[in-house]
PDB file of C-alpha atoms and ligand atoms in Angstrom:
ATOM      1  CA  MET A   1    -111.170-157.492-263.323  1.00  0.00           C
ATOM      2  CA  ASN A   2    -107.148-156.653-264.108  1.00  0.00           C
ATOM      3  CA  ASN A   3    -108.495-153.248-264.286  1.00  0.00           C
ATOM      4  CA  SER A   4    -110.925-153.026-261.330  1.00  0.00           C
ATOM      5  CA  LYS A   5    -108.338-154.904-259.282  1.00  0.00           C
ATOM      6  CA  ASN A   6    -105.627-151.913-260.202  1.00  0.00           C
ATOM      7  CA  THR A   7    -108.581-149.379-259.250  1.00  0.00           C
ATOM      8  CA  LEU A   8    -108.837-150.659-256.307  1.00  0.00           C
ATOM      9  CA  ALA A   9    -104.987-150.826-255.687  1.00  0.00           C
ATOM     10  CA  GLY A  10    -104.861-147.336-256.869  1.00  0.00           C
ATOM     11  CA  LEU A  11    -107.601-145.893-254.271  1.00  0.00           C
ATOM     12  CA  ALA A  12    -106.401-148.513-251.547  1.00  0.00           C
ATOM     13  CA  ALA A  13    -102.943-146.590-252.325  1.00  0.00           C
ATOM     14  CA  ALA A  14    -104.511-142.991-251.740  1.00  0.00           C
ATOM     15  CA  LEU A  15    -105.652-143.384-248.620  1.00  0.00           C
ATOM     16  CA  CYS A  16    -102.482-144.458-247.124  1.00  0.00           C
ATOM     17  CA  MET A  17    -101.925-141.396-248.203  1.00  0.00           C
ATOM     18  CA  VAL A  18    -104.342-139.411-246.623  1.00  0.00           C
ATOM     19  CA  LEU A  19    -105.181-140.698-243.801  1.00  0.00           C
ATOM     20  CA  PRO A  20    -102.356-139.728-242.093  1.00  0.00           C
ATOM     21  CA  SER A  21    -103.391-136.161-242.454  1.00  0.00           C
ATOM     22  CA  LEU A  22    -106.608-136.286-241.575  1.00  0.00           C
ATOM     23  CA  VAL A  23    -105.559-138.413-238.606  1.00  0.00           C
ATOM     24  CA  ALA A  24    -102.832-135.419-237.406  1.00  0.00           C
ATOM     25  CA  ALA A  25    -105.008-132.859-238.826  1.00  0.00           C
ATOM     26  CA  GLN A  26    -107.004-134.184-235.503  1.00  0.00           C
ATOM     27  CA  GLU A  27    -104.685-133.723-233.649  1.00  0.00           C
ATOM     28  CA  PRO A  28    -105.061-130.031-232.511  1.00  0.00           C
ATOM     29  CA  ILE A  29    -102.147-128.254-231.213  1.00  0.00           C
ATOM     30  CA  PRO A  30    -102.591-125.410-228.677  1.00  0.00           C
ATOM     31  CA  ASN A  31    -101.093-121.845-228.712  1.00  0.00           C
ATOM     32  CA  THR A  32     -98.953-120.889-226.655  1.00  0.00           C
ATOM     33  CA  GLN A  33     -98.605-117.484-227.450  1.00  0.00           C
ATOM     34  CA  ILE A  34    -102.358-115.868-228.010  1.00  0.00           C
ATOM     35  CA  VAL A  35    -104.189-114.724-224.791  1.00  0.00           C
ATOM     36  CA  VAL A  36    -108.396-115.359-224.488  1.00  0.00           C
ATOM     37  CA  GLU A  37    -109.460-112.689-222.550  1.00  0.00           C
ATOM     38  CA  GLN A  38    -112.729-111.006-221.084  1.00  0.00           C
ATOM     39  CA  PRO A  39    -114.581-113.979-223.387  1.00  0.00           C
ATOM     40  CA  TRP A  40    -118.759-113.249-223.050  1.00  0.00           C
ATOM     41  CA  ALA A  41    -121.456-113.714-225.782  1.00  0.00           C
ATOM     42  CA  ARG A  42    -125.493-112.486-225.056  1.00  0.00           C
ATOM     43  CA  ALA A  43    -128.453-114.849-224.078  1.00  0.00           C
ATOM     44  CA  SER A  44    -130.579-115.809-228.089  1.00  0.00           C
ATOM     45  CA  LEU A  45    -134.072-115.208-228.233  1.00  0.00           C
ATOM     46  CA  GLY A  46    -134.394-119.107-228.735  1.00  0.00           C
ATOM     47  CA  THR A  47    -132.396-120.751-232.840  1.00  0.00           C
ATOM     48  CA  SER A  48    -133.702-119.011-234.783  1.00  0.00           C
ATOM     49  CA  ARG A  49    -131.514-115.848-235.322  1.00  0.00           C
ATOM     50  CA  PRO A  50    -127.158-115.827-235.495  1.00  0.00           C
ATOM     51  CA  ALA A  51    -125.192-114.763-232.148  1.00  0.00           C
ATOM     52  CA  GLY A  52    -122.419-112.812-232.010  1.00  0.00           C
ATOM     53  CA  ALA A  53    -119.602-113.610-229.153  1.00  0.00           C
ATOM     54  CA  TYR A  54    -116.738-111.125-228.334  1.00  0.00           C
ATOM     55  CA  LEU A  55    -113.347-111.267-226.792  1.00  0.00           C
ATOM     56  CA  THR A  56    -109.961-109.995-226.516  1.00  0.00           C
ATOM     57  CA  LEU A  57    -106.596-111.698-228.308  1.00  0.00           C
ATOM     58  CA  ARG A  58    -103.579-110.401-227.304  1.00  0.00           C
ATOM     59  CA  ASN A  59    -100.557-112.065-229.128  1.00  0.00           C
ATOM     60  CA  LEU A  60     -97.458-112.471-225.688  1.00  0.00           C
ATOM     61  CA  GLY A  61     -94.712-114.652-228.085  1.00  0.00           C
ATOM     62  CA  ASP A  62     -91.795-112.974-231.063  1.00  0.00           C
ATOM     63  CA  THR A  63     -94.435-113.340-234.346  1.00  0.00           C
ATOM     64  CA  VAL A  64     -97.241-112.330-235.580  1.00  0.00           C
ATOM     65  CA  ILE A  65    -100.242-114.701-236.111  1.00  0.00           C
ATOM     66  CA  SER A  66    -103.337-114.684-237.535  1.00  0.00           C
ATOM     67  CA  LEU A  67    -107.678-115.161-236.224  1.00  0.00           C
ATOM     68  CA  THR A  68    -108.111-117.443-239.623  1.00  0.00           C
ATOM     69  CA  GLY A  69    -110.991-119.127-238.254  1.00  0.00           C
ATOM     70  CA  LEU A  70    -114.209-120.281-235.553  1.00  0.00           C
ATOM     71  CA  GLU A  71    -115.521-123.174-234.628  1.00  0.00           C
ATOM     72  CA  ALA A  72    -118.050-123.748-230.955  1.00  0.00           C
ATOM     73  CA  ASP A  73    -120.184-126.942-231.478  1.00  0.00           C
ATOM     74  CA  ILE A  74    -123.062-124.627-230.617  1.00  0.00           C
ATOM     75  CA  SER A  75    -122.524-123.457-234.198  1.00  0.00           C
ATOM     76  CA  GLY A  76    -123.432-125.325-236.949  1.00  0.00           C
ATOM     77  CA  MET A  77    -122.000-122.339-239.423  1.00  0.00           C
ATOM     78  CA  ALA A  78    -119.635-120.249-237.293  1.00  0.00           C
ATOM     79  CA  SER A  79    -117.362-117.570-238.652  1.00  0.00           C
ATOM     80  CA  VAL A  80    -115.666-114.208-237.798  1.00  0.00           C
ATOM     81  CA  HIS A  81    -117.331-111.319-239.371  1.00  0.00           C
ATOM     82  CA  GLN A  82    -116.503-107.754-239.071  1.00  0.00           C
ATOM     83  CA  SER A  83    -118.875-104.689-239.115  1.00  0.00           C
ATOM     84  CA  LYS A  84    -118.931-101.914-240.428  1.00  0.00           C
ATOM     85  CA  THR A  85    -121.163 -98.769-240.861  1.00  0.00           C
ATOM     86  CA  ASP A  86    -121.483 -96.477-243.709  1.00  0.00           C
ATOM     87  CA  ALA A  87    -121.442 -92.644-244.370  1.00  0.00           C
ATOM     88  CA  ASN A  88    -125.519 -93.207-244.785  1.00  0.00           C
ATOM     89  CA  GLY A  89    -125.115 -94.552-241.122  1.00  0.00           C
ATOM     90  CA  ILE A  90    -126.475 -98.371-242.420  1.00  0.00           C
ATOM     91  CA  SER A  91    -124.187-100.338-240.721  1.00  0.00           C
ATOM     92  CA  SER A  92    -122.808-104.389-241.984  1.00  0.00           C
ATOM     93  CA  MET A  93    -120.771-106.747-242.260  1.00  0.00           C
ATOM     94  CA  SER A  94    -119.249-109.880-243.709  1.00  0.00           C
ATOM     95  CA  PRO A  95    -116.501-112.342-243.260  1.00  0.00           C
ATOM     96  CA  ALA A  96    -113.692-110.772-241.535  1.00  0.00           C
ATOM     97  CA  GLY A  97    -111.270-112.524-243.775  1.00  0.00           C
ATOM     98  CA  ASP A  98    -107.355-113.350-241.785  1.00  0.00           C
ATOM     99  CA  ILE A  99    -107.220-111.264-238.533  1.00  0.00           C
ATOM    100  CA  GLU A 100    -103.121-110.053-237.488  1.00  0.00           C
ATOM    101  CA  ILE A 101    -102.538-109.919-234.175  1.00  0.00           C
ATOM    102  CA  PRO A 102     -99.383-107.508-233.660  1.00  0.00           C
ATOM    103  CA  VAL A 103     -96.859-109.063-231.572  1.00  0.00           C
ATOM    104  CA  GLY A 104     -97.191-107.491-228.076  1.00  0.00           C
ATOM    105  CA  GLY A 105    -100.653-106.455-228.741  1.00  0.00           C
ATOM    106  CA  THR A 106    -104.360-106.856-228.903  1.00  0.00           C
ATOM    107  CA  VAL A 107    -107.198-107.513-231.056  1.00  0.00           C
ATOM    108  CA  ALA A 108    -110.417-107.432-229.930  1.00  0.00           C
ATOM    109  CA  LEU A 109    -114.113-108.673-230.749  1.00  0.00           C
ATOM    110  CA  GLU A 110    -116.180-106.261-229.430  1.00  0.00           C
ATOM    111  CA  PRO A 111    -120.101-105.581-231.176  1.00  0.00           C
ATOM    112  CA  GLY A 112    -119.812-102.783-234.369  1.00  0.00           C
ATOM    113  CA  GLY A 113    -116.047-104.210-234.500  1.00  0.00           C
ATOM    114  CA  TYR A 114    -114.754-108.244-235.327  1.00  0.00           C
ATOM    115  CA  HIS A 115    -117.370-111.119-233.512  1.00  0.00           C
ATOM    116  CA  ALA A 116    -117.594-113.646-234.029  1.00  0.00           C
ATOM    117  CA  MET A 117    -120.746-114.688-235.521  1.00  0.00           C
ATOM    118  CA  LEU A 118    -122.415-118.089-234.524  1.00  0.00           C
ATOM    119  CA  MET A 119    -124.765-118.938-237.245  1.00  0.00           C
ATOM    120  CA  LYS A 120    -127.690-121.750-237.395  1.00  0.00           C
ATOM    121  CA  LEU A 121    -127.547-122.239-233.646  1.00  0.00           C
ATOM    122  CA  GLN A 122    -127.583-125.690-232.560  1.00  0.00           C
ATOM    123  CA  ALA A 123    -128.507-124.547-229.291  1.00  0.00           C
ATOM    124  CA  PRO A 124    -129.878-121.509-227.866  1.00  0.00           C
ATOM    125  CA  LEU A 125    -127.283-119.962-225.419  1.00  0.00           C
ATOM    126  CA  ILE A 126    -128.768-118.978-222.071  1.00  0.00           C
ATOM    127  CA  GLU A 127    -128.010-116.527-219.428  1.00  0.00           C
ATOM    128  CA  GLY A 128    -125.223-118.350-216.570  1.00  0.00           C
ATOM    129  CA  GLU A 129    -124.170-120.984-218.992  1.00  0.00           C
ATOM    130  CA  THR A 130    -121.299-120.571-220.581  1.00  0.00           C
ATOM    131  CA  PHE A 131    -120.297-123.012-223.808  1.00  0.00           C
ATOM    132  CA  PRO A 132    -117.319-123.732-225.936  1.00  0.00           C
ATOM    133  CA  MET A 133    -115.298-122.253-228.569  1.00  0.00           C
ATOM    134  CA  THR A 134    -112.247-123.055-230.685  1.00  0.00           C
ATOM    135  CA  LEU A 135    -109.801-119.525-232.387  1.00  0.00           C
ATOM    136  CA  LEU A 136    -107.927-121.154-234.989  1.00  0.00           C
ATOM    137  CA  PHE A 137    -104.333-119.413-235.961  1.00  0.00           C
ATOM    138  CA  SER A 138    -102.324-119.570-239.382  1.00  0.00           C
ATOM    139  CA  ASP A 139     -99.218-121.483-237.120  1.00  0.00           C
ATOM    140  CA  ASP A 140    -102.400-124.506-237.820  1.00  0.00           C
ATOM    141  CA  THR A 141    -102.791-124.129-233.431  1.00  0.00           C
ATOM    142  CA  GLU A 142    -105.438-123.508-232.109  1.00  0.00           C
ATOM    143  CA  LEU A 143    -107.206-122.710-228.378  1.00  0.00           C
ATOM    144  CA  THR A 144    -110.672-123.485-226.705  1.00  0.00           C
ATOM    145  CA  VAL A 145    -111.752-121.054-224.535  1.00  0.00           C
ATOM    146  CA  ASP A 146    -115.264-121.628-222.369  1.00  0.00           C
ATOM    147  CA  VAL A 147    -117.656-117.869-223.649  1.00  0.00           C
ATOM    148  CA  PRO A 148    -119.560-116.875-220.566  1.00  0.00           C
ATOM    149  CA  ILE A 149    -123.507-116.258-221.247  1.00  0.00           C
ATOM    150  CA  PHE A 150    -124.589-112.997-220.176  1.00  0.00           C
ATOM    151  CA  GLY A 151    -128.386-111.080-220.528  1.00  0.00           C
ATOM    152  CA  MET A 152    -129.427-109.829-224.172  1.00  0.00           C
ATOM    153  CA  GLY A 153    -129.065-106.380-223.264  1.00  0.00           C
ATOM    154  CA  ALA A 154    -125.000-107.176-222.139  1.00  0.00           C
ATOM    155  CA  ARG A 155    -123.036-104.764-223.613  1.00  0.00           C
ATOM    156  CA  GLY A 156    -119.447-105.577-222.462  1.00  0.00           C
ATOM    157  CA  PRO A 157    -117.498-108.764-220.911  1.00  0.00           C
ATOM    158  CA  GLU A 158    -119.003-107.289-217.186  1.00  0.00           C
ATOM    159  CA  GLY A 159    -122.584-107.893-218.091  1.00  0.00           C
TER     160      GLY A 159
HETATM  161 CU1   CU B   1    -121.738-111.265-237.366  1.00  0.00          CU
END
């Protein structure tokens, strides 16, 4: 009896320590030093294949900051990928890891390079619509942008 009481008390104490940090994690801190330019994505053929989204990040602050991840309700699994083409012309992609955005500089997520990979699509990307995507940064800030969806043959932010 005593033992289970102690366990419960310990559990309650542990929860009290964990809960405040969980609550804090749910309050997004908006990033004020990064500007997102020209976000865009291509319409998807249903939801069976992952979709890519593209944009340029410009660092207007005076410290280097890194893009560390992505979230999007339209994707059950969103992450930053990097496409590479080897000497034989075979292209592949893999998780990009953290991407540094230099002070005063830009990093582009574009076809053939870094890109936002939206896997496990929860809904198709439909031309003419937009979807919100949240960018996560190394200082625990984030930025949510509306990504316009262009046609399946779009090659850039101008469609
Ligand atoms: Cu990819």
